Amino acid sequence: MSWRRGGGADGVARRWVLLLCVGSFCLGLLFTNRMWTLPEASEIAIPNERKGKESELMAGDCSIRKVQGKRDYGDMLHMSDTHHDAQTLDKTIANLETELSAARTLQDSFLNGSPVSEEYKASESTGRRKYLMVIGINTAFSSRKRRDSIRNTWMPQGEMKKKLEEEKGIIIRFVIGHSAISGGIVDRAIEAEDKKHGDFMRLDHVEGYLELSGKTRTYFATAVALWDANFYVKVDDDVHVNIATLGNILSKHILKPRVYIGCMKSGPVLSDKDVRYYEPEHWKFGEVGNKYFRHATGQLYAISKDLATYISINKHVLHKYINEDVSLGSWLIGLDVEHIDDRRLCCGTPPDCEWKAQAGNTCAASFDWKCSGICNSVQNIWGVHKKCSEGEKALSTASF
């Protein structure tokens, strides 16, 4: 059908169609405008985070600095928490290493047929408590009189010994191995003496003067397996010790992780076979006339738990020099260790230690340098104790 120009019915129809189209178009515009009209800025819902940021911007530079300070403080707290977690992890690893060392020591005892210490059994059954220090007194089969002289002077006995362990956390034991013929007469004599006094630590070690380095290594490995202590001390059986003074000295270094404490020295490396303290491996230390690296003198020294654990774990690969104090120094020289030189650990016998005691600077250990211990200690240690002792109440009133 074609569209015609002009009036008539067809013209009317065309007008209505046009009107209908125009009306629909207008209604569409009206509807569209209502749907797409944007709300005012004040009506827009701003998320809390954006509101906070806009408020900070409007507050000015002071507020910005304040917020930044809060963020920095939060970052510091986060870093502090991270550091604390790292310290906790290090402590956990150290405890696991100690337990591993104890298990290895126990295994070695089984493999070598050595009896398991009753103290080890007790510590395993009751749980390991923390001690301040373990003092191991190096002794020999022939030194019964020396041991008795120490028991009669500076080493507590009976209930005093028990209170020292329980209240002050201090363990003291004579340290000795066994003879070349295990179970011989000298071994039985030590067993009888231990039954009477209960103050020995027996090592899986064959006694001998030229084996002191091996004995020292075994002592630390055994001690760290038996007792969980902050420090492990080695002292000779011809040295006078003031226990409370020693405890006060060591307690000042408890928070340090790897500590080696003693009277540090650096003596000559002796290449002459006919002199005392001859060093068979002198060639390792360079030219003739050279000195040893600095290390603690052997009469008394102490190491922290981390170092005792290190020695226990690596005992099979640590080299032994002829002199045990040199050996210990060599085991630690390549580690991140703090060497602490404290001259109160190597005072002379009276009048030296006596004058210092009168001046209020009590010595922790006293001996004669010329004898590498107290000369004729069995006869003379009582005189040293009388003049240089810290007093009977020092230990009972000490707080470590």
Short mmCIF file of C-alpha atoms in Angstrom, two decimals:
data_model
loop_
_atom_site.label_atom_id
_atom_site.label_comp_id
_atom_site.label_asym_id
_atom_site.label_seq_id
_atom_site.Cartn_x
_atom_site.Cartn_y
_atom_site.Cartn_z
CA MET A 1 0.00 0.00 0.00
CA SER A 2 1.32 3.44 -0.91
CA TRP A 3 1.09 6.64 1.07
CA ARG A 4 -0.88 9.49 -0.41
CA ARG A 5 -0.63 13.22 0.21
CA GLY A 6 -3.85 15.13 1.02
CA GLY A 7 -6.82 14.74 3.35
CA GLY A 8 -9.22 11.95 3.99
CA ALA A 9 -9.11 9.03 6.33
CA ASP A 10 -5.56 8.20 5.47
CA GLY A 11 -4.42 11.75 6.37
CA VAL A 12 -6.06 11.49 9.77
CA ALA A 13 -4.38 8.20 10.48
CA ARG A 14 -1.00 9.63 9.59
CA ARG A 15 -1.43 12.51 12.01
CA TRP A 16 -2.27 10.19 14.90
CA VAL A 17 0.79 8.06 14.21
CA LEU A 18 3.01 11.13 14.24
CA LEU A 19 1.48 12.39 17.48
CA LEU A 20 1.90 8.96 19.07
CA CYS A 21 5.58 8.85 18.07
CA VAL A 22 6.26 12.34 19.42
CA GLY A 23 4.51 11.51 22.69
CA SER A 24 6.46 8.28 23.13
CA PHE A 25 9.70 10.15 22.49
CA CYS A 26 8.89 12.75 25.16
CA LEU A 27 7.93 10.12 27.71
CA GLY A 28 11.19 8.31 26.99
CA LEU A 29 13.21 11.45 27.61
CA LEU A 30 11.42 12.11 30.89
CA PHE A 31 11.94 8.55 32.10
CA THR A 32 15.61 8.53 31.11
CA ASN A 33 16.36 11.78 32.93
CA ARG A 34 14.85 10.46 36.17
CA MET A 35 16.84 7.21 36.04
CA TRP A 36 20.21 8.76 35.28
CA THR A 37 20.17 11.86 37.44
CA LEU A 38 23.38 11.61 39.60
CA PRO A 39 22.95 12.09 43.34
CA GLU A 40 24.57 15.01 45.07
CA ALA A 41 28.07 14.49 46.46
CA SER A 42 26.74 14.64 50.02
CA GLU A 43 24.40 11.73 49.26
CA ILE A 44 27.16 9.36 48.11
CA ALA A 45 27.95 6.65 50.68
CA ILE A 46 31.73 6.80 51.26
CA PRO A 47 33.39 3.65 52.66
CA ASN A 48 34.87 4.03 56.13
CA GLU A 49 38.44 3.70 54.87
CA ARG A 50 37.96 6.53 52.32
CA LYS A 51 36.23 8.71 54.88
CA GLY A 52 39.18 8.18 57.20
CA LYS A 53 41.68 9.13 54.50
CA GLU A 54 39.70 12.25 53.48
CA SER A 55 39.52 13.27 57.14
CA GLU A 56 43.27 12.90 57.45
CA LEU A 57 43.85 15.06 54.36
CA MET A 58 41.51 17.77 55.68
CA ALA A 59 43.23 17.69 59.09
CA GLY A 60 46.45 19.11 57.62
CA ASP A 61 50.13 18.28 57.90
CA CYS A 62 50.09 17.81 61.69
CA SER A 63 47.52 15.10 61.49
CA ILE A 64 49.41 13.44 58.64
CA ARG A 65 52.54 13.37 60.75
CA LYS A 66 50.59 11.95 63.66
CA VAL A 67 49.14 9.15 61.55
CA GLN A 68 52.57 8.46 60.09
CA GLY A 69 53.97 8.28 63.62
CA LYS A 70 51.32 5.78 64.58
CA ARG A 71 52.21 3.69 61.55
CA ASP A 72 55.92 3.86 62.40
CA TYR A 73 55.13 2.78 65.98
CA GLY A 74 53.07 -0.09 64.61
CA ASP A 75 55.97 -1.09 62.37
CA MET A 76 58.29 -1.00 65.37
CA LEU A 77 55.95 -3.24 67.34
CA HIS A 78 55.82 -5.63 64.41
CA MET A 79 59.63 -5.68 64.18
CA SER A 80 59.83 -6.24 67.95
CA ASP A 81 57.46 -9.18 67.69
CA THR A 82 59.54 -10.59 64.83
CA HIS A 83 62.74 -10.23 66.86
CA HIS A 84 61.09 -11.92 69.85
CA ASP A 85 59.95 -14.79 67.63
CA ALA A 86 63.49 -15.17 66.30
CA GLN A 87 64.90 -15.29 69.85
CA THR A 88 62.31 -17.87 70.83
CA LEU A 89 63.23 -19.96 67.81
CA ASP A 90 66.96 -19.73 68.65
CA LYS A 91 66.24 -20.83 72.23
CA THR A 92 64.15 -23.74 70.98
CA ILE A 93 66.94 -24.84 68.63
CA ALA A 94 69.48 -24.61 71.46
CA ASN A 95 67.28 -26.75 73.71
CA LEU A 96 66.84 -29.33 70.96
CA GLU A 97 70.61 -29.41 70.42
CA THR A 98 71.13 -29.98 74.14
CA GLU A 99 68.62 -32.83 74.15
CA LEU A 100 70.29 -34.32 71.09
CA SER A 101 73.66 -34.05 72.82
CA ALA A 102 72.27 -35.77 75.90
CA ALA A 103 70.83 -38.57 73.77
CA ARG A 104 74.17 -39.03 72.01
CA THR A 105 76.02 -39.19 75.33
CA LEU A 106 73.57 -41.78 76.60
CA GLN A 107 73.95 -43.78 73.40
CA ASP A 108 77.74 -43.69 73.69
CA SER A 109 77.49 -44.98 77.25
CA PHE A 110 75.37 -47.92 76.09
CA LEU A 111 77.67 -48.71 73.16
CA ASN A 112 80.80 -48.57 75.32
CA GLY A 113 79.24 -50.63 78.08
CA SER A 114 79.49 -47.83 80.63
CA PRO A 115 76.85 -47.60 83.37
CA VAL A 116 74.28 -44.85 83.03
CA SER A 117 74.63 -42.21 85.72
CA GLU A 118 71.94 -42.27 88.39
CA GLU A 119 71.83 -38.49 88.18
CA TYR A 120 71.06 -38.75 84.47
CA LYS A 121 68.22 -41.17 85.19
CA ALA A 122 66.87 -38.84 87.86
CA SER A 123 67.03 -35.79 85.62
CA GLU A 124 65.21 -37.61 82.83
CA SER A 125 62.44 -38.86 85.12
CA THR A 126 61.83 -35.60 87.00
CA GLY A 127 62.42 -33.13 84.18
CA ARG A 128 65.45 -30.91 83.71
CA ARG A 129 65.52 -27.89 86.01
CA LYS A 130 67.71 -24.88 85.34
CA TYR A 131 70.94 -24.42 87.33
CA LEU A 132 73.24 -21.45 87.56
CA MET A 133 76.46 -23.40 87.15
CA VAL A 134 78.10 -26.79 87.25
CA ILE A 135 81.57 -26.82 88.83
CA GLY A 136 83.67 -29.77 87.77
CA ILE A 137 86.80 -30.31 89.90
CA ASN A 138 89.43 -32.12 87.85
CA THR A 139 91.00 -34.83 89.98
CA ALA A 140 93.04 -38.03 89.69
CA PHE A 141 93.03 -41.45 91.35
CA SER A 142 96.03 -40.50 93.51
CA SER A 143 94.49 -37.24 94.78
CA ARG A 144 92.35 -38.51 97.66
CA LYS A 145 94.02 -36.16 100.16
CA ARG A 146 93.47 -33.18 97.86
CA ARG A 147 89.79 -34.03 97.60
CA ASP A 148 89.46 -34.30 101.36
CA SER A 149 91.20 -30.94 101.81
CA ILE A 150 88.64 -29.33 99.48
CA ARG A 151 85.76 -31.03 101.30
CA ASN A 152 87.11 -29.61 104.56
CA THR A 153 87.42 -26.04 103.23
CA TRP A 154 85.42 -24.49 100.39
CA MET A 155 83.17 -27.35 99.18
CA PRO A 156 79.88 -27.71 101.16
CA GLN A 157 78.99 -31.13 102.49
CA GLY A 158 75.83 -33.00 103.52
CA GLU A 159 72.72 -30.83 103.86
CA MET A 160 74.65 -27.72 102.87
CA LYS A 161 75.54 -29.35 99.57
CA LYS A 162 71.90 -30.31 99.00
CA LYS A 163 70.67 -26.78 99.79
CA LEU A 164 73.33 -25.36 97.47
CA GLU A 165 71.92 -27.39 94.61
CA GLU A 166 68.24 -26.87 95.36
CA GLU A 167 68.24 -23.23 96.47
CA LYS A 168 71.18 -21.70 94.62
CA GLY A 169 71.29 -23.92 91.54
CA ILE A 170 74.98 -24.81 91.95
CA ILE A 171 76.30 -28.32 91.28
CA ILE A 172 79.81 -29.29 92.43
CA ARG A 173 81.40 -32.61 91.51
CA PHE A 174 84.85 -34.18 91.39
CA VAL A 175 85.43 -35.24 87.79
CA ILE A 176 87.23 -38.50 87.03
CA GLY A 177 87.21 -41.22 84.42
CA HIS A 178 88.29 -44.83 84.80
CA SER A 179 91.56 -46.75 84.69
CA ALA A 180 92.93 -48.56 81.66
CA ILE A 181 91.65 -51.77 83.26
CA SER A 182 88.08 -50.85 84.03
CA GLY A 183 86.89 -52.19 87.36
CA GLY A 184 90.38 -52.36 88.83
CA ILE A 185 91.38 -51.51 92.38
CA VAL A 186 91.56 -47.75 91.79
CA ASP A 187 88.10 -47.74 90.22
CA ARG A 188 86.70 -49.62 93.18
CA ALA A 189 88.34 -47.13 95.55
CA ILE A 190 86.61 -44.24 93.76
CA GLU A 191 83.29 -46.08 93.89
CA ALA A 192 83.65 -46.51 97.67
CA GLU A 193 84.59 -42.85 98.09
CA ASP A 194 81.62 -41.79 95.98
CA LYS A 195 79.31 -43.99 98.01
CA LYS A 196 80.47 -42.18 101.13
CA HIS A 197 80.34 -38.60 99.84
CA GLY A 198 78.18 -38.70 96.69
CA ASP A 199 80.22 -35.97 94.98
CA PHE A 200 81.71 -37.59 91.86
CA MET A 201 80.98 -37.30 88.17
CA ARG A 202 82.30 -40.40 86.41
CA LEU A 203 83.35 -40.01 82.79
CA ASP A 204 83.66 -42.46 79.95
CA HIS A 205 87.36 -41.62 79.70
CA VAL A 206 90.66 -43.37 80.42
CA GLU A 207 92.64 -41.34 82.98
CA GLY A 208 96.14 -40.10 82.15
CA TYR A 209 98.02 -36.78 82.42
CA LEU A 210 98.57 -36.59 78.66
CA GLU A 211 94.84 -37.10 78.14
CA LEU A 212 93.63 -33.95 79.90
CA SER A 213 92.35 -32.41 76.66
CA GLY A 214 90.20 -35.45 75.99
CA LYS A 215 89.01 -35.46 79.60
CA THR A 216 88.01 -31.78 79.39
CA ARG A 217 86.10 -32.41 76.19
CA THR A 218 84.29 -35.38 77.71
CA TYR A 219 83.55 -33.42 80.90
CA PHE A 220 81.69 -30.65 79.07
CA ALA A 221 79.80 -33.15 76.92
CA THR A 222 78.75 -35.17 79.98
CA ALA A 223 77.92 -32.16 82.16
CA VAL A 224 75.65 -30.55 79.57
CA ALA A 225 73.85 -33.87 79.20
CA LEU A 226 73.35 -34.26 82.95
CA TRP A 227 72.42 -30.71 83.97
CA ASP A 228 70.84 -27.77 82.18
CA ALA A 229 72.97 -24.90 83.49
CA ASN A 230 73.87 -21.39 82.41
CA PHE A 231 77.59 -22.04 82.92
CA TYR A 232 79.96 -24.99 83.13
CA VAL A 233 83.14 -24.45 85.15
CA LYS A 234 86.34 -26.47 85.22
CA VAL A 235 88.72 -26.07 88.18
CA ASP A 236 91.77 -28.01 89.35
CA ASP A 237 91.80 -29.80 92.71
CA ASP A 238 94.64 -27.64 94.08
CA VAL A 239 92.81 -24.30 93.72
CA HIS A 240 90.84 -22.45 96.40
CA VAL A 241 87.40 -21.23 95.27
CA ASN A 242 84.93 -18.77 96.77
CA ILE A 243 81.65 -20.10 95.38
CA ALA A 244 79.44 -17.06 96.02
CA THR A 245 81.97 -14.70 94.44
CA LEU A 246 82.26 -16.98 91.42
CA GLY A 247 78.48 -17.11 91.14
CA ASN A 248 78.20 -13.32 91.28
CA ILE A 249 80.80 -12.95 88.53
CA LEU A 250 79.11 -15.43 86.21
CA SER A 251 75.56 -14.21 86.88
CA LYS A 252 76.44 -10.84 85.34
CA HIS A 253 76.90 -12.58 81.99
CA ILE A 254 73.81 -14.82 81.96
CA LEU A 255 72.10 -12.94 79.14
CA LYS A 256 75.10 -13.30 76.83
CA PRO A 257 74.82 -16.31 74.51
CA ARG A 258 78.45 -17.43 73.97
CA VAL A 259 80.79 -16.52 76.82
CA TYR A 260 84.28 -17.77 77.68
CA ILE A 261 85.44 -16.48 81.08
CA GLY A 262 88.79 -16.83 82.77
CA CYS A 263 92.19 -15.22 83.19
CA MET A 264 93.27 -14.81 79.58
CA LYS A 265 96.92 -15.35 78.71
CA SER A 266 99.12 -15.84 75.66
CA GLY A 267 102.19 -17.83 76.61
CA PRO A 268 105.07 -18.93 74.37
CA VAL A 269 104.79 -22.04 72.23
CA LEU A 270 107.52 -24.30 73.62
CA SER A 271 109.36 -26.42 71.05
CA ASP A 272 112.00 -27.86 73.40
CA LYS A 273 111.14 -31.45 74.31
CA ASP A 274 112.93 -31.23 77.64
CA VAL A 275 110.80 -28.45 79.15
CA ARG A 276 107.44 -28.58 80.88
CA TYR A 277 104.44 -27.77 78.70
CA TYR A 278 106.30 -28.80 75.56
CA GLU A 279 104.10 -28.46 72.50
CA PRO A 280 104.59 -31.38 70.06
CA GLU A 281 102.63 -29.50 67.37
CA HIS A 282 104.59 -26.28 67.76
CA TRP A 283 105.11 -26.04 63.98
CA LYS A 284 101.39 -25.27 63.55
CA PHE A 285 101.82 -22.00 65.40
CA GLY A 286 104.40 -20.53 63.04
CA GLU A 287 108.02 -19.68 63.64
CA VAL A 288 109.99 -20.53 66.77
CA GLY A 289 109.31 -17.99 69.51
CA ASN A 290 105.68 -17.39 68.57
CA LYS A 291 102.95 -17.26 71.19
CA TYR A 292 99.64 -19.06 71.51
CA PHE A 293 96.38 -17.32 70.72
CA ARG A 294 94.81 -15.80 73.81
CA HIS A 295 93.05 -18.36 76.01
CA ALA A 296 92.05 -18.86 79.65
CA THR A 297 94.58 -20.32 82.06
CA GLY A 298 93.72 -23.89 82.99
CA GLN A 299 93.37 -23.54 86.77
CA LEU A 300 89.80 -22.26 86.44
CA TYR A 301 87.60 -21.18 83.54
CA ALA A 302 83.92 -21.18 82.62
CA ILE A 303 81.94 -21.41 79.40
CA SER A 304 78.26 -20.76 78.74
CA LYS A 305 75.74 -23.44 77.83
CA ASP A 306 75.83 -22.73 74.09
CA LEU A 307 79.56 -23.42 73.99
CA ALA A 308 79.31 -26.57 76.10
CA THR A 309 76.60 -27.80 73.74
CA TYR A 310 78.80 -27.01 70.75
CA ILE A 311 81.65 -29.06 72.26
CA SER A 312 79.28 -31.94 73.00
CA ILE A 313 77.89 -32.06 69.47
CA ASN A 314 81.29 -31.76 67.77
CA LYS A 315 83.43 -33.67 70.27
CA HIS A 316 84.50 -36.30 67.74
CA VAL A 317 86.09 -33.75 65.40
CA LEU A 318 87.65 -31.30 67.90
CA HIS A 319 91.44 -31.50 67.82
CA LYS A 320 93.29 -32.17 71.08
CA TYR A 321 96.55 -30.36 71.79
CA ILE A 322 98.84 -31.57 74.56
CA ASN A 323 97.74 -28.76 76.91
CA GLU A 324 94.04 -28.79 77.75
CA ASP A 325 93.70 -25.02 78.17
CA VAL A 326 95.18 -24.52 74.70
CA SER A 327 92.79 -27.14 73.33
CA LEU A 328 89.74 -25.37 74.74
CA GLY A 329 90.95 -22.05 73.38
CA SER A 330 91.44 -23.60 69.93
CA TRP A 331 87.90 -25.02 69.92
CA LEU A 332 86.48 -21.55 70.54
CA ILE A 333 88.87 -19.28 68.63
CA GLY A 334 86.97 -19.55 65.35
CA LEU A 335 83.54 -19.03 66.86
CA ASP A 336 81.61 -15.86 67.61
CA VAL A 337 82.60 -15.97 71.29
CA GLU A 338 83.09 -13.19 73.82
CA HIS A 339 86.35 -13.67 75.72
CA ILE A 340 86.08 -12.17 79.22
CA ASP A 341 89.30 -11.61 81.15
CA ASP A 342 88.53 -11.43 84.89
CA ARG A 343 91.53 -11.32 87.20
CA ARG A 344 89.46 -12.28 90.24
CA LEU A 345 89.65 -15.82 88.85
CA CYS A 346 93.42 -16.06 89.28
CA CYS A 347 94.50 -14.32 92.49
CA GLY A 348 97.66 -15.35 94.26
CA THR A 349 97.75 -16.99 97.68
CA PRO A 350 98.23 -14.82 100.80
CA PRO A 351 99.11 -12.05 101.06
CA ASP A 352 97.62 -11.27 97.62
CA CYS A 353 94.11 -12.68 98.09
CA GLU A 354 94.15 -11.61 101.76
CA TRP A 355 94.77 -7.93 100.95
CA LYS A 356 92.11 -7.99 98.25
CA ALA A 357 89.59 -9.55 100.63
CA GLN A 358 90.31 -6.86 103.25
CA ALA A 359 89.78 -4.21 100.58
CA GLY A 360 86.37 -5.66 99.73
CA ASN A 361 87.48 -7.16 96.42
CA THR A 362 87.19 -10.85 97.30
CA CYS A 363 88.83 -13.27 94.88
CA ALA A 364 86.89 -16.08 93.24
CA ALA A 365 89.94 -18.34 92.89
CA SER A 366 93.41 -18.35 94.45
CA PHE A 367 96.56 -20.34 93.66
CA ASP A 368 100.33 -20.03 93.20
CA TRP A 369 101.41 -19.34 89.64
CA LYS A 370 104.79 -20.95 90.18
CA CYS A 371 103.11 -24.26 91.09
CA SER A 372 100.13 -23.91 88.69
CA GLY A 373 98.04 -24.41 91.82
CA ILE A 374 98.45 -24.00 95.56
CA CYS A 375 101.91 -25.27 96.41
CA ASN A 376 101.54 -28.32 98.69
CA SER A 377 97.80 -27.74 98.61
CA VAL A 378 96.92 -30.51 101.06
CA GLN A 379 98.86 -28.68 103.78
CA ASN A 380 98.34 -25.09 102.66
CA ILE A 381 94.77 -24.81 101.39
CA TRP A 382 93.39 -24.41 104.90
CA GLY A 383 95.59 -21.34 105.46
CA VAL A 384 94.38 -19.85 102.18
CA HIS A 385 90.79 -20.56 103.16
CA LYS A 386 91.22 -18.94 106.57
CA LYS A 387 92.68 -15.71 105.18
CA CYS A 388 90.94 -15.39 101.81
CA SER A 389 87.51 -16.99 102.31
CA GLU A 390 84.42 -14.90 101.52
CA GLY A 391 82.86 -15.96 104.86
CA GLU A 392 80.34 -18.56 105.91
CA LYS A 393 77.27 -16.35 105.31
CA ALA A 394 78.27 -15.19 101.82
CA LEU A 395 76.84 -18.23 100.10
CA SER A 396 73.63 -18.44 102.12
CA THR A 397 72.83 -14.76 101.55
CA ALA A 398 73.87 -14.64 97.89
CA SER A 399 71.16 -13.99 95.31
CA PHE A 400 72.15 -14.84 91.77
#
